[in-house]
mmCIF file of C-alpha atoms in Angstrom:
data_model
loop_
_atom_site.group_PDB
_atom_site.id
_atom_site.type_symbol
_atom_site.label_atom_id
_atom_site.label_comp_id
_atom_site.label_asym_id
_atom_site.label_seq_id
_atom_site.Cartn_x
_atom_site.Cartn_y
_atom_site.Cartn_z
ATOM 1 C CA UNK A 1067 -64.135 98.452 0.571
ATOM 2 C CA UNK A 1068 -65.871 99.968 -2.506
ATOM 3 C CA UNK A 1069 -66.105 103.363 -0.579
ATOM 4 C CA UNK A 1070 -69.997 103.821 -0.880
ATOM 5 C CA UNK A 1071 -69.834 104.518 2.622
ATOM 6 C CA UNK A 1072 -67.187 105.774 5.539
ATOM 7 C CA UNK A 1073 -66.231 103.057 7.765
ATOM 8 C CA UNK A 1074 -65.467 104.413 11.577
ATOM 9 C CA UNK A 1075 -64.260 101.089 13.344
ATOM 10 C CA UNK A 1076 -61.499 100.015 10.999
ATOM 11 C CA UNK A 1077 -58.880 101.559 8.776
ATOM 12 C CA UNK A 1078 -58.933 99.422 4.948
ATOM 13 C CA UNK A 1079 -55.855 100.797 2.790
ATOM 14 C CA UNK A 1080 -55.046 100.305 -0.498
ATOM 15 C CA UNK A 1081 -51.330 100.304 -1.863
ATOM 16 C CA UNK A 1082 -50.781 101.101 1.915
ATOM 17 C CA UNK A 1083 -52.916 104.344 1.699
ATOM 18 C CA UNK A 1084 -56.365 104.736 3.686
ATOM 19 C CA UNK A 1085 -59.206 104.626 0.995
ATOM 20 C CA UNK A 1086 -60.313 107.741 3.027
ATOM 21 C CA UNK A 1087 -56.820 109.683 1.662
ATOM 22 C CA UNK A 1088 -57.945 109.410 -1.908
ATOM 23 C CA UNK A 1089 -60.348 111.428 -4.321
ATOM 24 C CA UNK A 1090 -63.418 109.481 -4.478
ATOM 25 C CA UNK A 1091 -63.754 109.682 -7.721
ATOM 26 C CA UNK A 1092 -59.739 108.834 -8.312
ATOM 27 C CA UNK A 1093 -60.885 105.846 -6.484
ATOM 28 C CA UNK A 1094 -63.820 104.684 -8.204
ATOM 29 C CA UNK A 1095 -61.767 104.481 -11.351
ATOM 30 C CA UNK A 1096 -59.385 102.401 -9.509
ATOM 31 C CA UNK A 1097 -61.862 99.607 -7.862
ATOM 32 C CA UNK A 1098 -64.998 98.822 -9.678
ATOM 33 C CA UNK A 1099 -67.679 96.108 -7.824
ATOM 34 C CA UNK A 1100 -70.030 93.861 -9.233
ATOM 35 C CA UNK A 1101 -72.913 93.050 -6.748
ATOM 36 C CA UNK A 1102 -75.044 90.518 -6.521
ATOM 37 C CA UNK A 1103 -77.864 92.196 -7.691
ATOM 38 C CA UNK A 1104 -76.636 94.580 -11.086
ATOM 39 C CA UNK A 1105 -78.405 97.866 -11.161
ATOM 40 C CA UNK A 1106 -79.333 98.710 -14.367
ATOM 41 C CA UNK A 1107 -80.632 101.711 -15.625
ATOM 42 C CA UNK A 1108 -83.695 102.226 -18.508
ATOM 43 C CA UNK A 1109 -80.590 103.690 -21.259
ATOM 44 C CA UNK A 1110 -78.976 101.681 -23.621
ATOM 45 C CA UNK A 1111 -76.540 98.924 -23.012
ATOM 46 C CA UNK A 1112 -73.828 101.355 -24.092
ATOM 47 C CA UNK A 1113 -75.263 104.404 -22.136
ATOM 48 C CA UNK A 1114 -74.912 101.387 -18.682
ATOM 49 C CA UNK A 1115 -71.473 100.042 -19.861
ATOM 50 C CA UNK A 1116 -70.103 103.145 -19.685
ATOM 51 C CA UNK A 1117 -72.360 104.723 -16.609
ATOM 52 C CA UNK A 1118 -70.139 107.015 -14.817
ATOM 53 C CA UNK A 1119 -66.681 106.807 -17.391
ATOM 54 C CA UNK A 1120 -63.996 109.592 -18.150
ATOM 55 C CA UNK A 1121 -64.677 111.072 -21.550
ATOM 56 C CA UNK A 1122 -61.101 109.202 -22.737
ATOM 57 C CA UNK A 1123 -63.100 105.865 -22.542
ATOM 58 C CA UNK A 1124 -63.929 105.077 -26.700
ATOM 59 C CA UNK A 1125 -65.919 102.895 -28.081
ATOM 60 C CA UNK A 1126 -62.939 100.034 -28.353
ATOM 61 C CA UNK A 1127 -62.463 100.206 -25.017
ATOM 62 C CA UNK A 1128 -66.362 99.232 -24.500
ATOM 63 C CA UNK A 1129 -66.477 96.562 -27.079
ATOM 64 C CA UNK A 1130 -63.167 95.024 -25.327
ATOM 65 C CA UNK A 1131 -64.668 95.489 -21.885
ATOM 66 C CA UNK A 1132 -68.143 93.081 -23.468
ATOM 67 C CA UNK A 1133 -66.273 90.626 -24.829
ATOM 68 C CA UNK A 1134 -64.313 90.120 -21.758
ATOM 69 C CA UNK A 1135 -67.635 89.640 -19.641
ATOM 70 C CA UNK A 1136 -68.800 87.531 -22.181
ATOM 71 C CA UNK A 1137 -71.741 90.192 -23.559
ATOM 72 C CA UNK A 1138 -70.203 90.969 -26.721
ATOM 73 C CA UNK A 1139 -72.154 88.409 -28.727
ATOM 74 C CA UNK A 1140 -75.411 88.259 -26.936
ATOM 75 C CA UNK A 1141 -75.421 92.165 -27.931
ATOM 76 C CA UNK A 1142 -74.433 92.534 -31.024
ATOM 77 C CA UNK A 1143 -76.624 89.613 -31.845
ATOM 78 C CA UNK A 1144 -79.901 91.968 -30.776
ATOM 79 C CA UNK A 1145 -81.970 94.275 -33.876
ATOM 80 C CA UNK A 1146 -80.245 97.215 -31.749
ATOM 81 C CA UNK A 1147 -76.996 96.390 -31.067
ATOM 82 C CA UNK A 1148 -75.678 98.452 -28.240
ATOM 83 C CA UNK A 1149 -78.285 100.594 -28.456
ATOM 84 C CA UNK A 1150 -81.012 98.078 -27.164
ATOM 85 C CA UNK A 1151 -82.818 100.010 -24.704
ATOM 86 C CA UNK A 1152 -82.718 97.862 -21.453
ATOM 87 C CA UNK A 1153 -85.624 99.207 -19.574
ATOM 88 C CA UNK A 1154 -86.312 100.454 -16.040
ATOM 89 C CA UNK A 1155 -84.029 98.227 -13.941
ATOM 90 C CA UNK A 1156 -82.791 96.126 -16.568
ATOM 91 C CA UNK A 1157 -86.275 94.386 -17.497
ATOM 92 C CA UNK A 1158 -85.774 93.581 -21.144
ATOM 93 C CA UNK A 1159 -82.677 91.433 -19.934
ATOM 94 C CA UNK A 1160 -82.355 88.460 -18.557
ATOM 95 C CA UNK A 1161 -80.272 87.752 -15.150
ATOM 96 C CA UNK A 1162 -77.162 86.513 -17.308
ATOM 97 C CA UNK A 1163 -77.335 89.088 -19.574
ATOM 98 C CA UNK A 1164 -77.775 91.869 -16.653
ATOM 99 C CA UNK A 1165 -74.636 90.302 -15.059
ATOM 100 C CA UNK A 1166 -72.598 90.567 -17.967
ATOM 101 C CA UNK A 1167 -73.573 94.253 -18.488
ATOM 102 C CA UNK A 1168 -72.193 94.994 -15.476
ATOM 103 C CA UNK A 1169 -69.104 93.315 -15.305
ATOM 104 C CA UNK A 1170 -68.474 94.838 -18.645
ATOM 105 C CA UNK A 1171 -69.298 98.215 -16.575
ATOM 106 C CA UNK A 1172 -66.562 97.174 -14.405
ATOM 107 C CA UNK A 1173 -63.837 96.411 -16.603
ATOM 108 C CA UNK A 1174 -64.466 99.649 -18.897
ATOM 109 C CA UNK A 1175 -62.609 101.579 -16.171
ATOM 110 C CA UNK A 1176 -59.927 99.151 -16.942
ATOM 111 C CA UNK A 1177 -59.857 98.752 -12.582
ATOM 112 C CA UNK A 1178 -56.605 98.127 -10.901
ATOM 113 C CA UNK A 1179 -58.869 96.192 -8.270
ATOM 114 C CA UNK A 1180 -61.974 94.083 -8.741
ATOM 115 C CA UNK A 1181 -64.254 93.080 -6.108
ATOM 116 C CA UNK A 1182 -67.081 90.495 -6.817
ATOM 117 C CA UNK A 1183 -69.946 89.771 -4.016
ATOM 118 C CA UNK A 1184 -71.763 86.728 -4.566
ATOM 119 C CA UNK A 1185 -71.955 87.916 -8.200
ATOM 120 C CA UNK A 1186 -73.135 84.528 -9.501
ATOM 121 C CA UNK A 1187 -75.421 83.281 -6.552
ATOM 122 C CA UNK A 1188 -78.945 84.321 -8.403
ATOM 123 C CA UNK A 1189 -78.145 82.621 -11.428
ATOM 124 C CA UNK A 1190 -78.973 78.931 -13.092
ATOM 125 C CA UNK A 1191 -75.979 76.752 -13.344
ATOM 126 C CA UNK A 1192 -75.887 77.501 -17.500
ATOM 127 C CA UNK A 1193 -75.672 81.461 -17.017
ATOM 128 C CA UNK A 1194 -73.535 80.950 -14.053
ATOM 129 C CA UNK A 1195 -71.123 79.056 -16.502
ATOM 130 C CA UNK A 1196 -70.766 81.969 -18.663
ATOM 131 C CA UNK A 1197 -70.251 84.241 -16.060
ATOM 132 C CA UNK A 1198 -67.344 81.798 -14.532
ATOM 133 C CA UNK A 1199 -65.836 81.777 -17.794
ATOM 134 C CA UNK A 1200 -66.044 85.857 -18.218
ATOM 135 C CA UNK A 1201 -64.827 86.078 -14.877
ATOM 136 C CA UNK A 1202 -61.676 84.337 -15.218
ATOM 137 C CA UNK A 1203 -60.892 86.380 -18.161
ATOM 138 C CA UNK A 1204 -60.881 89.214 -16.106
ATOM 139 C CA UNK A 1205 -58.565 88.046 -13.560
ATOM 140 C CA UNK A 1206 -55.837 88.790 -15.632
ATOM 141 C CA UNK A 1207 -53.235 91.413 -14.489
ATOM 142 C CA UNK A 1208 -55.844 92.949 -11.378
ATOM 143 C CA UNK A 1209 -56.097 91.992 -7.566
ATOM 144 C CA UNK A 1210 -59.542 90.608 -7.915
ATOM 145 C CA UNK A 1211 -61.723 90.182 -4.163
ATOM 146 C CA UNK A 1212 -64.684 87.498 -4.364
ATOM 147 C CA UNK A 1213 -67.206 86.914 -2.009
ATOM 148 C CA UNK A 1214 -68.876 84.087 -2.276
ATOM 149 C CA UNK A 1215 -70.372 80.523 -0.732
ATOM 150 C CA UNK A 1216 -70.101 78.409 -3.954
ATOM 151 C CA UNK A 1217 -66.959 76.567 -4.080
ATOM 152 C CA UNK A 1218 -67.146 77.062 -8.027
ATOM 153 C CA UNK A 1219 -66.420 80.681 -7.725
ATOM 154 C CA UNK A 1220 -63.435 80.164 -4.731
ATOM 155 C CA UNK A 1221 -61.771 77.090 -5.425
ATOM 156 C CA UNK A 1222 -58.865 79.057 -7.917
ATOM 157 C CA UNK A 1223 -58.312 81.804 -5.948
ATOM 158 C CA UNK A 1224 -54.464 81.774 -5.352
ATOM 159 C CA UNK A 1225 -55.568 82.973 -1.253
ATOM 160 C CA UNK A 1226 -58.821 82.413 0.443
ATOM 161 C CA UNK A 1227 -59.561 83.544 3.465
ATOM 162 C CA UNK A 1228 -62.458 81.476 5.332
ATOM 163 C CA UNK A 1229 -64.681 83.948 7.829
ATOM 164 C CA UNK A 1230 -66.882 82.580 10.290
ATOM 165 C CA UNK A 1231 -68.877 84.736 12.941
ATOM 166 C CA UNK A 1232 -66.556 87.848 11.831
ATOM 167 C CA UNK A 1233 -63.086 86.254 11.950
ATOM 168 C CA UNK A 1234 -60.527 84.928 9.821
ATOM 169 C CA UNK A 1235 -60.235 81.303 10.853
ATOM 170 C CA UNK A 1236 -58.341 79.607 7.544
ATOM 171 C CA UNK A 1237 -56.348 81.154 4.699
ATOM 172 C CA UNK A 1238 -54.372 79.309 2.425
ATOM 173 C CA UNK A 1239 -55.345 78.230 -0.885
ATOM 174 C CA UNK A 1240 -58.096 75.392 -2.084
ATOM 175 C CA UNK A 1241 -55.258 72.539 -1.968
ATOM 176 C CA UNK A 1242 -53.994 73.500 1.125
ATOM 177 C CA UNK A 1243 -56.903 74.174 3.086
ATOM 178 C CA UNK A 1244 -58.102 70.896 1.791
ATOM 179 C CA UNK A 1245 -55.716 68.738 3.735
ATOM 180 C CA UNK A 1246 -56.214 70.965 7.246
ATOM 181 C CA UNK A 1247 -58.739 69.910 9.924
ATOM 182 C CA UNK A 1248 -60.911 72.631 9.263
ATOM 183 C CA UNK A 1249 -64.167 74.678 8.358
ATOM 184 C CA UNK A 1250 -62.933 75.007 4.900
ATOM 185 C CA UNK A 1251 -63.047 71.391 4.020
ATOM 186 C CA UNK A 1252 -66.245 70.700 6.145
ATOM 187 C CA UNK A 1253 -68.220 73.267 4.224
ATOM 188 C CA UNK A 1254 -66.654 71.911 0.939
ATOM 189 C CA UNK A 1255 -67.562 68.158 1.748
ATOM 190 C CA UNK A 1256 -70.875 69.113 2.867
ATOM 191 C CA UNK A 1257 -71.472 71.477 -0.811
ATOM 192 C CA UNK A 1258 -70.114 67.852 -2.002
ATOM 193 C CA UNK A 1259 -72.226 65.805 -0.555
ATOM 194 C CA UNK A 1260 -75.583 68.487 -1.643
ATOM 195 C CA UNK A 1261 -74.535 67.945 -5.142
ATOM 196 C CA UNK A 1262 -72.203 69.721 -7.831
ATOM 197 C CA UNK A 1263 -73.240 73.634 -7.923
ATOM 198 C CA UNK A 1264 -75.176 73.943 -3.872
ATOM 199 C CA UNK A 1265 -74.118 76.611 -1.304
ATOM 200 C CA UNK A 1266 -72.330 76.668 1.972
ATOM 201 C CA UNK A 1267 -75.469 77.601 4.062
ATOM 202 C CA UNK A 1268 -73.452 79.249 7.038
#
């Protein structure tokens, strides 16, 4: 889906158009992904929040993109500011604060589509908070795609669609798939039942 890689087996469209059809770089503009794991890089905070941005992008555009993913204060609160070298990899910041940066990377391009995978599974339960809180912010007038185990990050979602072995077994939304017989509401009792916060494991 992000288009780091061509996909042989399948066709994924977009507004009805193969992903292949467009400019890849009309594209990236268009979908922006937060991983898991954020990749920064040993620049500043504003050099990675606006990695790989059109020239039109200002510097409003960046300070509304960090206060959507929840970074603005934790930056301007450093000696540096946006300039605060973040070192090889992102080693000077924390796993919260590396998240942030990057969903802040992600809005910048102001993304028609948003995709999130597992972006809060490596986090503690307080950064993981935050994060929740940026991302729901950023929900707001974009088709947002998360992937994810932890029924904190799904349970909103106005569809979720409920894969096991490959296939789409459920889709509905949390309320509805709550009252079916189902995988859904297993894996939910069982997160339930491993305490406020734990994973599906499967």
């Amino acid at each position: 889906m992000p288009f780091f890689a061509t996909v042989a087996y399948c066709s994924i469209k977009l507004d009805g158009v193969p992903i292949s059809d467009y400019a890849h770089r009309f594209y990236h503009q268009k979908v922006s992904l937060v991983s898991q794991e954020p990749v920064l890089y040993s620049g500043s905070v504003r050099e990675n929040i606006l990695y790989g941005c059109e020239e039109t992008v200002t510097e409003n555009d960046m300070i509304e993109a960090a206060k959507l993913a929840n970074a603005y204060n934790f930056i301007v609160e450093m000696e540096n500011g946006f300039d605060t070298l973040c070192g090889e990899k992102g080693v000077q910041m924390s796993g919260g604060q590396k998240q942030r940066i990057a969903i802040a990377r992600a809005l910048v391009r102001k993304p028609a589509v948003l995709i999130l995978d597992e972006a809060t599974s490596a986090l503690d339960s307080e950064s993981e908070y935050v994060i929740q809180q940026a991302l729901q912010q950023c929900c707001v007038g974009r088709t947002v795609i998360v992937i994810a185990h932890r029924l904190s990050t799904v349970e909103k979602a106005d569809k979720i669609f409920v894969i096991d072995k490959g296939k789409v077994v459920q889709e509905g939304n949390h309320q509805s798939l709550m009252l079916e017989e189902g995988l859904y509401r297993q894996l939910v009792q069982r997160q339930l039942l491993n305490g406020a916060g734990g994973e599906w494991k499967n």
